[in-house]
CSV table of C-alpha atoms in Angstrom, one decimal:
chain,number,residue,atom,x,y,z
A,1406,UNK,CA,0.0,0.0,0.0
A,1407,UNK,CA,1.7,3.4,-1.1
A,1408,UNK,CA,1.2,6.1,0.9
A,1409,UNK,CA,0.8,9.8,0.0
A,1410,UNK,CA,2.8,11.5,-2.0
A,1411,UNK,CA,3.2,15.5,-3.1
A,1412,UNK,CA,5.4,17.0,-5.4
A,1413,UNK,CA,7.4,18.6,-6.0
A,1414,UNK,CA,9.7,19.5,-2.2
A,1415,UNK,CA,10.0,22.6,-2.8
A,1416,UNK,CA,9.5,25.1,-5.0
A,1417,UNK,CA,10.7,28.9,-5.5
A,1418,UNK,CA,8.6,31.4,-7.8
A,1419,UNK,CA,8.4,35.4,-7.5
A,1420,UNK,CA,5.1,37.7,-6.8
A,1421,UNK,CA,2.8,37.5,-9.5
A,1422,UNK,CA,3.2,33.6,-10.7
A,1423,UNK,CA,1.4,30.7,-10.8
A,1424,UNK,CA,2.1,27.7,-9.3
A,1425,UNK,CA,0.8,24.0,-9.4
A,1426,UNK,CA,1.6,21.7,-6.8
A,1427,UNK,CA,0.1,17.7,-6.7
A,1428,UNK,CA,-0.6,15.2,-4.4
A,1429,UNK,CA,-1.0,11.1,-5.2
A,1430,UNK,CA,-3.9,9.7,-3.1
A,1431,UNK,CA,-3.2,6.7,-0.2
A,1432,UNK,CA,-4.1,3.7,-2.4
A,1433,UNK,CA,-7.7,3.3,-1.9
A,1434,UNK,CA,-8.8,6.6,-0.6
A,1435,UNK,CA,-11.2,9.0,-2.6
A,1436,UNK,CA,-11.0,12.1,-0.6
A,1437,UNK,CA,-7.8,14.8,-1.0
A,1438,UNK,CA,-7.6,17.7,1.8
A,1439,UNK,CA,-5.2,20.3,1.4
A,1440,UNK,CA,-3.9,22.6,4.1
A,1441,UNK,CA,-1.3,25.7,4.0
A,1442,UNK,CA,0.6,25.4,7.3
A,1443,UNK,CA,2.7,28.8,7.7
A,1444,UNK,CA,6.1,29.3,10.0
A,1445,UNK,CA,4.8,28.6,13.4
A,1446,UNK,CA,1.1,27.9,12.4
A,1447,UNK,CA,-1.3,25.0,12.3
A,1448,UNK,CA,-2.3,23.9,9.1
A,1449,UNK,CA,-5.3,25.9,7.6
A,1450,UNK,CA,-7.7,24.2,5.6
A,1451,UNK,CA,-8.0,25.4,1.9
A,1452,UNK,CA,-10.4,23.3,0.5
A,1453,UNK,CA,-11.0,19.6,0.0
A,1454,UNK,CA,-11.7,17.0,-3.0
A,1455,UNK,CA,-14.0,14.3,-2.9
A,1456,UNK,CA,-15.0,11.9,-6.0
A,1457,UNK,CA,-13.5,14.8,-8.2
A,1458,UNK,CA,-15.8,18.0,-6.7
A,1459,UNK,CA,-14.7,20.4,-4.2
A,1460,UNK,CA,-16.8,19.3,-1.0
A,1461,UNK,CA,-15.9,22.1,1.7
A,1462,UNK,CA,-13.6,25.2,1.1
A,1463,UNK,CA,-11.8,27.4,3.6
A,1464,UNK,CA,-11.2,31.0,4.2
A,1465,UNK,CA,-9.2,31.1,0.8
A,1466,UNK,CA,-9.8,33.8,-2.1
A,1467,UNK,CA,-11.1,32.2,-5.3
A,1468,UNK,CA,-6.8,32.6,-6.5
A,1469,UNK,CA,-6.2,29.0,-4.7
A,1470,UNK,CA,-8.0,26.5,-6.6
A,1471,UNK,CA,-7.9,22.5,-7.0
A,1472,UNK,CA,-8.8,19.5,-9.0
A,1473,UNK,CA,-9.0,15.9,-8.5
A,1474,UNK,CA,-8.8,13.3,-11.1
A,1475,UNK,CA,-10.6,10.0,-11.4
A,1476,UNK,CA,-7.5,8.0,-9.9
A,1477,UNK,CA,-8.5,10.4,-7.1
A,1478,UNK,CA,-4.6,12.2,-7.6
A,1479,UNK,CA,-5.5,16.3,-6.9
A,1480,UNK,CA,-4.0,19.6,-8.0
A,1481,UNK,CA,-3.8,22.7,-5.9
A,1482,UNK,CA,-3.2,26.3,-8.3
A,1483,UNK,CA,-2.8,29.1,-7.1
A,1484,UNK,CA,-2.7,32.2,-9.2
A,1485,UNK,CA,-1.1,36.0,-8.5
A,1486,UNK,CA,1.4,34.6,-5.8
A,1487,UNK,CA,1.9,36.9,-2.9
A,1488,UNK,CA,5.1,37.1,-0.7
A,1489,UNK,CA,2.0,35.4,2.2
A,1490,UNK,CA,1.6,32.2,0.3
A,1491,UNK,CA,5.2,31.3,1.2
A,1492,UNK,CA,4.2,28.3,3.3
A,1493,UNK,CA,4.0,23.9,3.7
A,1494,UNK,CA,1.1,22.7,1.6
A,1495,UNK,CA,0.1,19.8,2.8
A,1496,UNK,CA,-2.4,17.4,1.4
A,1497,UNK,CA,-4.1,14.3,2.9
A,1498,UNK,CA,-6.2,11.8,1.6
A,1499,UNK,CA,-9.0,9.4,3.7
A,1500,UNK,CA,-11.5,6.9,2.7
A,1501,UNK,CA,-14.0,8.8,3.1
A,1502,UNK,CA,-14.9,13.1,3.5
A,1503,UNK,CA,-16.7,12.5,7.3
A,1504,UNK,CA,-14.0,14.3,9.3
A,1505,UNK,CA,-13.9,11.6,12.0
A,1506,UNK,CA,-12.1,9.1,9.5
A,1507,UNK,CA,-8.4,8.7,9.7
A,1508,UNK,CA,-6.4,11.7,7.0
A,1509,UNK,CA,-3.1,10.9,5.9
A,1510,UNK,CA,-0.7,13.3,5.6
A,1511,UNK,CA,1.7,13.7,2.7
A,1512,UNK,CA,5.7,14.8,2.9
A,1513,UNK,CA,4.0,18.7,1.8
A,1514,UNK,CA,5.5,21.2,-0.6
A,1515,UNK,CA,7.5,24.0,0.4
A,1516,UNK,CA,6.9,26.9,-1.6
A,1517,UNK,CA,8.7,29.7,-1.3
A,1518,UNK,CA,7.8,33.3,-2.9
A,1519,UNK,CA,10.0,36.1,-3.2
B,688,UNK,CA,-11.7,34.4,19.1
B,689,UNK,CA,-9.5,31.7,17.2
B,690,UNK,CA,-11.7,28.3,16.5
B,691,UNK,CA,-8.4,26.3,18.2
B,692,UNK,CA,-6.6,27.7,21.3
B,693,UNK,CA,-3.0,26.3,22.3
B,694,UNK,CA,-0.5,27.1,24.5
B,695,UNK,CA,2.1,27.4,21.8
B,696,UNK,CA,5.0,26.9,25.0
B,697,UNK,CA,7.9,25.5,24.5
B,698,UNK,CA,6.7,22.9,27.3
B,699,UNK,CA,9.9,21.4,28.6
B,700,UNK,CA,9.7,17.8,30.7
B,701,UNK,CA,12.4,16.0,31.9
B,702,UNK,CA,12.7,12.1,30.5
B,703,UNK,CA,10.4,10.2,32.1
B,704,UNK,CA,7.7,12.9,33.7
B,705,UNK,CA,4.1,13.3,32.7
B,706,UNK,CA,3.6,15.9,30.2
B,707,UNK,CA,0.5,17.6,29.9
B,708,UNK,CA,-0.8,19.5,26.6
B,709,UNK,CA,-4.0,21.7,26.6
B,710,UNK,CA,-6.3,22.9,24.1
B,711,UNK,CA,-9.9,24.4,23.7
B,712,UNK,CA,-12.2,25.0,20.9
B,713,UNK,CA,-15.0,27.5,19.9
B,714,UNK,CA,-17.6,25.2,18.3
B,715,UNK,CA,-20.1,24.0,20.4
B,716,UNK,CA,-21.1,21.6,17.7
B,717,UNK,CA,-18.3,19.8,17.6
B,718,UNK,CA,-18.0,16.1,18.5
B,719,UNK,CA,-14.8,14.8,17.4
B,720,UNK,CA,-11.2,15.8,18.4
B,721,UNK,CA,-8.0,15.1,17.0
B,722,UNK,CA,-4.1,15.0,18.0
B,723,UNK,CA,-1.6,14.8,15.7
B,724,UNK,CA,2.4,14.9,16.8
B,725,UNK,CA,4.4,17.1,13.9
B,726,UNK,CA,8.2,16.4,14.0
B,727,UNK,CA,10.0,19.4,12.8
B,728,UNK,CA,10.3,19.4,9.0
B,729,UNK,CA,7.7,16.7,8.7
B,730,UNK,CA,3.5,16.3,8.0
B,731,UNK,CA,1.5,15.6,11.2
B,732,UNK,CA,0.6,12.2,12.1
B,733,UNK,CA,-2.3,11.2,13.8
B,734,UNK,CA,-1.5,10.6,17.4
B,735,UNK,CA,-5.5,10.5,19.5
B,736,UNK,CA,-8.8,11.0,18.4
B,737,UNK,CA,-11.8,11.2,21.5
B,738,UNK,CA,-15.1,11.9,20.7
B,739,UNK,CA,-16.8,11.2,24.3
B,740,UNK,CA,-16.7,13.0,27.2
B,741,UNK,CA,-13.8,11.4,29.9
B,742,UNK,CA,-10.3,10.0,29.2
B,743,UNK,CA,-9.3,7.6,25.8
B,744,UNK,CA,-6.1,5.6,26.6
B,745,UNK,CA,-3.8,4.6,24.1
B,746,UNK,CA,-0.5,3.2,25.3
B,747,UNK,CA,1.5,6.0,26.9
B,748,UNK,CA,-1.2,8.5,25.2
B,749,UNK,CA,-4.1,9.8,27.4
B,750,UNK,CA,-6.6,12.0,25.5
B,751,UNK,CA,-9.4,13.7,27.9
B,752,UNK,CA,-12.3,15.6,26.5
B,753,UNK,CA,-14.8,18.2,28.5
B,754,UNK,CA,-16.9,19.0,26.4
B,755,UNK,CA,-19.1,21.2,29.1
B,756,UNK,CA,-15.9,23.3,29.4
B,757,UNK,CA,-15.0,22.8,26.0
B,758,UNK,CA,-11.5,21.7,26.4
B,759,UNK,CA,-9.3,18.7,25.0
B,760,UNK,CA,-6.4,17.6,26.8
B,761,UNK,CA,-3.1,15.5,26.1
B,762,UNK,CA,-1.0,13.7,28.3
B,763,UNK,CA,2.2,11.7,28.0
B,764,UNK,CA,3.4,9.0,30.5
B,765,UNK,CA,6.9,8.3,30.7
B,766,UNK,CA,7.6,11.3,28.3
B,767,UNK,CA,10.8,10.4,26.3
B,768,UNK,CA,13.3,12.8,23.9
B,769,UNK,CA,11.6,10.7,21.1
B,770,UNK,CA,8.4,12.6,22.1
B,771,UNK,CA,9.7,16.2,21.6
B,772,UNK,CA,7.6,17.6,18.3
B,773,UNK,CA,4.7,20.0,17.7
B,774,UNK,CA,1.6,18.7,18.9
B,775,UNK,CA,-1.1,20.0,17.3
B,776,UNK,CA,-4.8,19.5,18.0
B,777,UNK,CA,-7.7,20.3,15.9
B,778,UNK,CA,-11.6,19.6,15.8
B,779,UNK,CA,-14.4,20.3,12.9
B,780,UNK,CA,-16.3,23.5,12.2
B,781,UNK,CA,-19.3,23.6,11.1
B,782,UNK,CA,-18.3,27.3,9.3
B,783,UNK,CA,-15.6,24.8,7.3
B,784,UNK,CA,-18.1,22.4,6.3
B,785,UNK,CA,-17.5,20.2,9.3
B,786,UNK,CA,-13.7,20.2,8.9
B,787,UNK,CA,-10.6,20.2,10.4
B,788,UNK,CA,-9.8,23.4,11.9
B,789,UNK,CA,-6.2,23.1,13.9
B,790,UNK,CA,-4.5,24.8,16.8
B,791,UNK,CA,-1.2,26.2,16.3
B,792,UNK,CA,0.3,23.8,18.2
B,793,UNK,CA,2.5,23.7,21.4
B,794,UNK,CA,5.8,22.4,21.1
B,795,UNK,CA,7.3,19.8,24.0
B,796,UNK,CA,10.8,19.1,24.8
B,797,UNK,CA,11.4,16.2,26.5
B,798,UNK,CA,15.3,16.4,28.2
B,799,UNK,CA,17.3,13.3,29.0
């Protein structure tokens, strides 16, 4: 059973670009959460993906935006990159969207924006 | 008012104490309540989840829930250095569609 995975590490872009970032699923799992986790922060929720539609979205302008495939993989864009968005983006998939079941976290992406 | 509260510390126990982690929550509505240990430079990991009132033993790992007071404790037995991370605790709000909102987390230090 493969766990999750996100790519790319890390990333560097500059104000003003666009950036894609993707997460593999936990074999098995249909739902995808994704989370920006700043210096010294908990992760905050950003929206989450569940049989390829967005089921639940946090306090995030319409800029971040997502996508999830039918092998249940996901895509987080965000557009206009602002110095703020310099952050861990983690994702994690579950079995299922109810929030009591078990999310996996993946490695994250470390973007930088300068 | 933040949907999470922590004490973001550091909490430092020595090797072998009880350490103790706090956390309360804004969400009345909320029934479940998670605890995930975050080593530095890695993704959280689920550690505890308690959805009744009263204490949830796992191992070393004691989770205690109030709801009345709306509160959510952690404590480690027999803390050990392997034990020093960010823990982080989180619960769902209903403004998030029921999801995971976190704390910031408290980070524990655990000296041999």
């Amino acid at each position: 059973e493969t766990g999750v995975t996100q790519s790319p590490t890390h990333l560097i872009k500059t104000r003003g670009q666009q950036v894609t970032l993707r997460c593999s699923s936990q074999s098995g799992h249909n739902t995808v959460s994704w989370y920006q986790q700043a210096l010294g922060q908990g992760p905050q929720f950003i929206f989450q993906y569940y049989r390829e539609e967005e089921n639940g979205r946090g306090n995030f302008p319409p800029r971040f935006s997502g996508l999830q495939f039918p092998n249940y993989s996901s895509e987080l864009n965000v557009n206009a990159l602002e110095l703020d968005d310099s952050a861990l983006y983690l994702c994690a998939s579950s079995s299922d969207p109810q929030v009591t079941d078990t999310q996996y976290f993946g490695p994250g992406t470390r973007l930088t924006v300068l | 008012q933040k949907e999470v509260e922590q004490n973001s510390g550091p909490l430092s126990v020595p090797e072998g104490a009880i350490a103790s982690l706090n956390c309360t929550y804004s969400d009345r509505g909320s029934q479940s309540f998670f605890w995930y240990r975050q080593y530095s430079g890695k993704s959280p990991e689920l550690i505890m989840s308690i959805y009744s009132n009263g204490d949830k033993e796992d191992g070393r790992f004691t989770a205690q829930l109030n709801k009345a007071s709306q509160y959510v404790s952690l404590l480690i037995r027999d803390s050990q250095p392997s034990d020093s991370a960010t823990y982080l605790c989180a619960a769902p709000n209903m403004e998030y569609g029921n999801k995971l909102v976190f704390g910031a987390g408290t980070i524990l230090r655990v000296k041999s």
